[in-house]
Amino acid sequence: MISASIKSQLRFLSDSIINSYSQMFFSDNRVFAYLILASSFINPYSGAAGLFAVVVSVIGAQWLGFDKNFIRTGSYSSNPLMVGLVMGLYFNFSIKFFIILFVVSLLTAVLSKAVAVVFSKYGLPILAFPFLMAVWILLLALRSSTGLTLNDTGLYINNDLYSLG
């Protein structure tokens, strides 16, 4: 049998993950969150990278000792979700991809916490500022990198349609 502490930890993790999806659209509706989660897998690479980024950011936020209520509501993991969705859309999967995604997810969670602390003094929401900062840092850092290759899926629609038959 699974102990009560493991059950509560798994419940916390699942709540945090699903709430991240609804927080992307500033909502608390779980049905809406499941719809967004399912629709993110229309592009399987983007959906998988987004889910990976959320899991990393939730576990990282717990490890760093962030406020559990904010972790559960998805406040610290909705911006890493968006970064993961963007990375999965534009880059091919590789070991280097997942290492960079891991680091950027943790960076975005920390940026979310930092922006939340600064903006809370003025009563402002954090919105997508950590996402924008992380994506710009990522794009500037990857300009000279040869570790990641761009994903050309969807670039030429006719070729994609021909591959489907």
mmCIF file of C-alpha atoms in Angstrom:
data_model
loop_
_atom_site.group_PDB
_atom_site.id
_atom_site.type_symbol
_atom_site.label_atom_id
_atom_site.label_comp_id
_atom_site.label_asym_id
_atom_site.label_seq_id
_atom_site.Cartn_x
_atom_site.Cartn_y
_atom_site.Cartn_z
ATOM 1 C CA MET A 1 0.000 0.000 0.000
ATOM 2 C CA ILE A 2 1.007 3.578 -0.571
ATOM 3 C CA SER A 3 1.507 5.574 2.598
ATOM 4 C CA ALA A 4 -0.494 8.698 3.334
ATOM 5 C CA SER A 5 2.535 10.983 2.978
ATOM 6 C CA ILE A 6 3.322 9.661 -0.498
ATOM 7 C CA LYS A 7 -0.335 10.066 -1.494
ATOM 8 C CA SER A 8 -0.382 13.653 -0.275
ATOM 9 C CA GLN A 9 2.898 14.376 -2.076
ATOM 10 C CA LEU A 10 1.549 12.913 -5.337
ATOM 11 C CA ARG A 11 -1.683 14.900 -4.917
ATOM 12 C CA PHE A 12 0.345 18.075 -4.375
ATOM 13 C CA LEU A 13 2.431 17.356 -7.477
ATOM 14 C CA SER A 14 -0.615 16.636 -9.658
ATOM 15 C CA ASP A 15 -2.447 19.742 -8.405
ATOM 16 C CA SER A 16 0.617 21.885 -9.068
ATOM 17 C CA ILE A 17 1.068 20.517 -12.577
ATOM 18 C CA ILE A 18 -2.546 20.873 -13.681
ATOM 19 C CA ASN A 19 -2.925 24.323 -12.116
ATOM 20 C CA SER A 20 0.087 25.505 -14.130
ATOM 21 C CA TYR A 21 -1.869 24.966 -17.314
ATOM 22 C CA SER A 22 -4.884 26.938 -16.145
ATOM 23 C CA GLN A 23 -2.692 29.751 -14.775
ATOM 24 C CA MET A 24 -1.358 30.299 -18.282
ATOM 25 C CA PHE A 25 -4.742 31.856 -19.048
ATOM 26 C CA PHE A 26 -5.206 33.369 -15.550
ATOM 27 C CA SER A 27 -7.877 30.835 -14.626
ATOM 28 C CA ASP A 28 -8.446 28.385 -11.774
ATOM 29 C CA ASN A 29 -10.782 26.037 -13.665
ATOM 30 C CA ARG A 30 -9.458 22.449 -13.644
ATOM 31 C CA VAL A 31 -11.551 21.352 -16.634
ATOM 32 C CA PHE A 32 -10.064 24.203 -18.634
ATOM 33 C CA ALA A 33 -6.609 23.122 -17.436
ATOM 34 C CA TYR A 34 -7.120 19.558 -18.682
ATOM 35 C CA LEU A 35 -8.291 20.902 -22.047
ATOM 36 C CA ILE A 36 -5.174 23.054 -22.332
ATOM 37 C CA LEU A 37 -2.986 20.100 -21.323
ATOM 38 C CA ALA A 38 -4.581 17.908 -23.994
ATOM 39 C CA SER A 39 -4.374 20.613 -26.644
ATOM 40 C CA SER A 40 -0.693 21.228 -25.907
ATOM 41 C CA PHE A 41 -0.041 17.712 -27.218
ATOM 42 C CA ILE A 42 -1.357 18.591 -30.687
ATOM 43 C CA ASN A 43 2.336 19.091 -31.285
ATOM 44 C CA PRO A 44 3.708 16.162 -29.247
ATOM 45 C CA TYR A 45 7.194 17.649 -28.925
ATOM 46 C CA SER A 46 5.887 20.931 -27.587
ATOM 47 C CA GLY A 47 3.502 19.191 -25.190
ATOM 48 C CA ALA A 48 6.184 16.862 -23.844
ATOM 49 C CA ALA A 49 8.693 19.698 -23.383
ATOM 50 C CA GLY A 50 6.064 21.813 -21.617
ATOM 51 C CA LEU A 51 5.121 18.985 -19.257
ATOM 52 C CA PHE A 52 8.806 18.299 -18.555
ATOM 53 C CA ALA A 53 9.378 21.998 -17.768
ATOM 54 C CA VAL A 54 6.418 22.073 -15.369
ATOM 55 C CA VAL A 55 7.556 18.981 -13.489
ATOM 56 C CA VAL A 56 11.111 20.322 -13.204
ATOM 57 C CA SER A 57 9.936 23.736 -12.018
ATOM 58 C CA VAL A 58 7.496 22.322 -9.439
ATOM 59 C CA ILE A 59 10.087 19.956 -7.979
ATOM 60 C CA GLY A 60 12.751 22.676 -8.136
ATOM 61 C CA ALA A 61 10.497 25.201 -6.400
ATOM 62 C CA GLN A 62 9.814 22.671 -3.628
ATOM 63 C CA TRP A 63 13.517 21.936 -3.305
ATOM 64 C CA LEU A 64 14.334 25.668 -3.124
ATOM 65 C CA GLY A 65 11.728 26.145 -0.389
ATOM 66 C CA PHE A 66 9.253 28.383 -2.216
ATOM 67 C CA ASP A 67 5.802 28.953 -0.728
ATOM 68 C CA LYS A 68 3.784 25.742 -1.107
ATOM 69 C CA ASN A 69 0.501 27.570 -1.720
ATOM 70 C CA PHE A 70 1.959 29.439 -4.670
ATOM 71 C CA ILE A 71 3.516 26.224 -6.002
ATOM 72 C CA ARG A 72 0.165 24.433 -5.756
ATOM 73 C CA THR A 73 -1.673 27.222 -7.599
ATOM 74 C CA GLY A 74 0.853 27.066 -10.462
ATOM 75 C CA SER A 75 2.109 30.612 -9.974
ATOM 76 C CA TYR A 76 5.771 29.598 -10.222
ATOM 77 C CA SER A 77 5.362 26.979 -12.942
ATOM 78 C CA SER A 78 3.112 28.584 -15.560
ATOM 79 C CA ASN A 79 5.970 30.642 -17.007
ATOM 80 C CA PRO A 80 8.322 27.621 -17.241
ATOM 81 C CA LEU A 81 5.449 25.825 -18.995
ATOM 82 C CA MET A 82 5.378 28.495 -21.690
ATOM 83 C CA VAL A 83 9.170 28.319 -22.052
ATOM 84 C CA GLY A 84 8.940 24.543 -22.458
ATOM 85 C CA LEU A 85 6.199 24.864 -25.065
ATOM 86 C CA VAL A 86 8.337 27.322 -27.058
ATOM 87 C CA MET A 87 11.464 25.170 -26.831
ATOM 88 C CA GLY A 88 9.595 22.031 -27.875
ATOM 89 C CA LEU A 89 8.180 23.889 -30.840
ATOM 90 C CA TYR A 90 11.439 25.312 -32.150
ATOM 91 C CA PHE A 91 14.178 22.791 -31.279
ATOM 92 C CA ASN A 92 14.754 19.080 -31.913
ATOM 93 C CA PHE A 93 14.922 16.742 -28.928
ATOM 94 C CA SER A 94 18.360 15.610 -27.793
ATOM 95 C CA ILE A 95 20.243 15.147 -24.540
ATOM 96 C CA LYS A 96 21.526 18.740 -24.787
ATOM 97 C CA PHE A 97 17.960 19.937 -25.360
ATOM 98 C CA PHE A 98 16.740 18.386 -22.111
ATOM 99 C CA ILE A 99 19.738 19.665 -20.142
ATOM 100 C CA ILE A 100 19.113 23.205 -21.413
ATOM 101 C CA LEU A 101 15.369 22.857 -20.804
ATOM 102 C CA PHE A 102 16.071 21.675 -17.240
ATOM 103 C CA VAL A 103 18.285 24.695 -16.523
ATOM 104 C CA VAL A 104 15.935 27.191 -18.210
ATOM 105 C CA SER A 105 12.933 25.770 -16.325
ATOM 106 C CA LEU A 106 14.665 26.276 -12.994
ATOM 107 C CA LEU A 107 15.834 29.733 -14.082
ATOM 108 C CA THR A 108 12.300 30.709 -15.048
ATOM 109 C CA ALA A 109 10.896 29.454 -11.730
ATOM 110 C CA VAL A 110 13.477 31.543 -9.862
ATOM 111 C CA LEU A 111 12.710 34.547 -12.088
ATOM 112 C CA SER A 112 9.000 34.038 -11.329
ATOM 113 C CA LYS A 113 9.729 34.150 -7.607
ATOM 114 C CA ALA A 114 11.955 37.237 -7.960
ATOM 115 C CA VAL A 115 9.435 39.116 -10.094
ATOM 116 C CA ALA A 116 6.632 38.135 -7.706
ATOM 117 C CA VAL A 117 8.563 39.538 -4.753
ATOM 118 C CA VAL A 118 9.275 42.837 -6.525
ATOM 119 C CA PHE A 119 5.801 43.223 -8.023
ATOM 120 C CA SER A 120 3.996 42.315 -4.783
ATOM 121 C CA LYS A 121 5.292 45.529 -3.234
ATOM 122 C CA TYR A 122 3.197 47.419 -5.766
ATOM 123 C CA GLY A 123 0.254 45.010 -5.830
ATOM 124 C CA LEU A 124 0.930 43.916 -9.417
ATOM 125 C CA PRO A 125 0.632 40.401 -10.898
ATOM 126 C CA ILE A 126 3.718 38.817 -12.453
ATOM 127 C CA LEU A 127 1.965 37.976 -15.761
ATOM 128 C CA ALA A 128 4.446 36.745 -18.395
ATOM 129 C CA PHE A 129 7.500 38.839 -17.507
ATOM 130 C CA PRO A 130 9.567 35.827 -16.314
ATOM 131 C CA PHE A 131 8.668 33.985 -19.528
ATOM 132 C CA LEU A 132 9.807 36.894 -21.678
ATOM 133 C CA MET A 133 13.043 37.329 -19.731
ATOM 134 C CA ALA A 134 13.848 33.611 -19.872
ATOM 135 C CA VAL A 135 13.119 33.314 -23.605
ATOM 136 C CA TRP A 136 15.298 36.317 -24.401
ATOM 137 C CA ILE A 137 18.118 34.951 -22.227
ATOM 138 C CA LEU A 138 17.727 31.579 -23.943
ATOM 139 C CA LEU A 139 17.717 33.017 -27.461
ATOM 140 C CA LEU A 140 20.712 35.225 -26.757
ATOM 141 C CA ALA A 141 22.638 32.320 -25.213
ATOM 142 C CA LEU A 142 21.825 29.923 -28.051
ATOM 143 C CA ARG A 143 22.911 32.280 -30.839
ATOM 144 C CA SER A 144 26.451 30.924 -30.705
ATOM 145 C CA SER A 145 25.564 27.386 -29.613
ATOM 146 C CA THR A 146 25.772 24.433 -31.953
ATOM 147 C CA GLY A 147 24.288 22.033 -29.426
ATOM 148 C CA LEU A 148 20.669 22.448 -30.516
ATOM 149 C CA THR A 149 19.191 22.143 -33.972
ATOM 150 C CA LEU A 150 16.093 23.927 -35.136
ATOM 151 C CA ASN A 151 12.990 21.848 -35.738
ATOM 152 C CA ASP A 152 11.775 22.181 -39.323
ATOM 153 C CA THR A 153 8.440 20.432 -38.787
ATOM 154 C CA GLY A 154 5.661 22.588 -40.161
ATOM 155 C CA LEU A 155 8.076 24.748 -42.110
ATOM 156 C CA TYR A 156 7.020 23.270 -45.402
ATOM 157 C CA ILE A 157 3.369 22.260 -45.108
ATOM 158 C CA ASN A 158 3.307 20.386 -48.418
ATOM 159 C CA ASN A 159 6.154 18.111 -47.294
ATOM 160 C CA ASP A 160 4.372 17.394 -44.016
ATOM 161 C CA LEU A 161 1.136 16.586 -45.817
ATOM 162 C CA TYR A 162 2.991 14.328 -48.272
ATOM 163 C CA SER A 163 4.642 12.422 -45.396
ATOM 164 C CA LEU A 164 1.168 11.731 -43.978
ATOM 165 C CA GLY A 165 0.103 10.151 -47.274
#
